[in-house]
Amino acid sequence: MNVLLIHGNGGASSRFRPFLERLEKEPAPLVKAWVPELPGFEGRPLPEGPVNWEVFLQPLQDVVGDRPDEAWILYGHGIGLSLIHI
């Protein structure tokens, strides 16, 4: 089982650190957590040109697209939750 964690606007992957650290302590975790690196967050630049939803959806596709037949749970908060509804 995979969990895709999407932080909100003004957020960072550090919001998920307690959960990720707990998973790391499991000898055989039942889930694998993924936190995509969103452009414009955590010091990453936005791409040149127009910024639209595609800019933020591509990092999600990069993670999920490589595992199309696997089960996923999507967790997002703030703007991260709005990405899930697209």
mmCIF file of C-alpha atoms in Angstrom:
data_model
loop_
_atom_site.group_PDB
_atom_site.id
_atom_site.type_symbol
_atom_site.label_atom_id
_atom_site.label_comp_id
_atom_site.label_asym_id
_atom_site.label_seq_id
_atom_site.Cartn_x
_atom_site.Cartn_y
_atom_site.Cartn_z
ATOM 1 C CA MET A 1 0.000 0.000 0.000
ATOM 2 C CA ASN A 2 1.295 3.447 -0.923
ATOM 3 C CA VAL A 3 0.432 6.754 0.721
ATOM 4 C CA LEU A 4 0.873 9.940 -1.305
ATOM 5 C CA LEU A 5 1.337 12.883 1.080
ATOM 6 C CA ILE A 6 0.755 16.362 -0.355
ATOM 7 C CA HIS A 7 1.419 19.362 1.848
ATOM 8 C CA GLY A 8 -0.510 22.597 1.609
ATOM 9 C CA ASN A 9 0.434 26.066 0.443
ATOM 10 C CA GLY A 10 3.219 27.465 2.586
ATOM 11 C CA GLY A 11 3.849 23.921 3.798
ATOM 12 C CA ALA A 12 6.748 21.558 3.520
ATOM 13 C CA SER A 13 7.505 17.870 3.678
ATOM 14 C CA SER A 14 8.582 18.427 7.298
ATOM 15 C CA ARG A 15 4.869 18.447 8.230
ATOM 16 C CA PHE A 16 4.889 14.708 7.607
ATOM 17 C CA ARG A 17 8.160 14.033 9.471
ATOM 18 C CA PRO A 18 6.538 12.469 12.602
ATOM 19 C CA PHE A 19 4.579 10.025 10.433
ATOM 20 C CA LEU A 20 7.599 9.243 8.241
ATOM 21 C CA GLU A 21 9.809 8.675 11.282
ATOM 22 C CA ARG A 22 7.222 6.288 12.719
ATOM 23 C CA LEU A 23 7.174 4.314 9.472
ATOM 24 C CA GLU A 24 10.968 4.090 9.518
ATOM 25 C CA LYS A 25 10.798 2.350 12.926
ATOM 26 C CA GLU A 26 8.532 -0.408 11.623
ATOM 27 C CA PRO A 27 10.443 -3.618 10.842
ATOM 28 C CA ALA A 28 8.062 -4.442 7.978
ATOM 29 C CA PRO A 29 5.880 -1.398 7.295
ATOM 30 C CA LEU A 30 2.523 -2.056 5.692
ATOM 31 C CA VAL A 31 2.674 1.226 3.780
ATOM 32 C CA LYS A 32 5.259 3.140 1.792
ATOM 33 C CA ALA A 33 4.951 6.916 2.044
ATOM 34 C CA TRP A 34 5.738 9.254 -0.830
ATOM 35 C CA VAL A 35 6.136 13.031 -0.538
ATOM 36 C CA PRO A 36 6.530 14.544 -4.022
ATOM 37 C CA GLU A 37 8.886 17.488 -4.407
ATOM 38 C CA LEU A 38 6.613 20.300 -5.500
ATOM 39 C CA PRO A 39 8.122 23.209 -7.446
ATOM 40 C CA GLY A 40 8.065 26.529 -5.619
ATOM 41 C CA PHE A 41 8.300 24.878 -2.181
ATOM 42 C CA GLU A 42 11.233 24.184 0.119
ATOM 43 C CA GLY A 43 13.591 26.370 -1.892
ATOM 44 C CA ARG A 44 12.796 24.802 -5.257
ATOM 45 C CA PRO A 45 12.183 27.294 -8.053
ATOM 46 C CA LEU A 46 9.053 27.470 -10.143
ATOM 47 C CA PRO A 47 9.615 26.609 -13.801
ATOM 48 C CA GLU A 48 9.948 29.357 -16.378
ATOM 49 C CA GLY A 49 6.765 30.398 -18.144
ATOM 50 C CA PRO A 50 3.143 30.177 -17.072
ATOM 51 C CA VAL A 51 2.438 28.434 -13.786
ATOM 52 C CA ASN A 52 -0.701 26.318 -13.794
ATOM 53 C CA TRP A 53 -1.917 23.114 -12.165
ATOM 54 C CA GLU A 54 0.190 20.997 -14.529
ATOM 55 C CA VAL A 55 3.343 22.314 -12.826
ATOM 56 C CA PHE A 56 2.168 20.780 -9.548
ATOM 57 C CA LEU A 57 0.476 17.692 -10.954
ATOM 58 C CA GLN A 58 3.571 16.480 -12.818
ATOM 59 C CA PRO A 59 5.536 15.621 -9.646
ATOM 60 C CA LEU A 60 2.546 13.582 -8.450
ATOM 61 C CA GLN A 61 2.360 11.785 -11.787
ATOM 62 C CA ASP A 62 6.094 11.103 -11.587
ATOM 63 C CA VAL A 63 5.500 9.151 -8.353
ATOM 64 C CA VAL A 64 2.175 7.454 -9.054
ATOM 65 C CA GLY A 65 2.690 6.875 -12.773
ATOM 66 C CA ASP A 66 5.531 4.425 -12.135
ATOM 67 C CA ARG A 67 3.214 2.284 -9.995
ATOM 68 C CA PRO A 68 -0.126 2.194 -11.861
ATOM 69 C CA ASP A 69 -1.247 -1.196 -10.556
ATOM 70 C CA GLU A 70 -0.515 -0.538 -6.889
ATOM 71 C CA ALA A 71 -3.011 0.591 -4.257
ATOM 72 C CA TRP A 72 -2.833 4.235 -3.161
ATOM 73 C CA ILE A 73 -4.124 6.364 -0.334
ATOM 74 C CA LEU A 74 -4.033 10.107 -1.037
ATOM 75 C CA TYR A 75 -3.595 12.494 1.877
ATOM 76 C CA GLY A 76 -3.444 16.225 1.369
ATOM 77 C CA HIS A 77 -4.118 19.320 3.414
ATOM 78 C CA GLY A 78 -4.650 22.912 2.326
ATOM 79 C CA ILE A 79 -3.926 23.364 -1.361
ATOM 80 C CA GLY A 80 -2.563 19.817 -1.353
ATOM 81 C CA LEU A 81 -6.080 18.562 -0.820
ATOM 82 C CA SER A 82 -7.360 20.616 -3.756
ATOM 83 C CA LEU A 83 -4.825 18.871 -6.014
ATOM 84 C CA ILE A 84 -6.414 15.553 -5.113
ATOM 85 C CA HIS A 85 -9.818 16.748 -6.343
ATOM 86 C CA ILE A 86 -8.547 17.585 -9.830
#
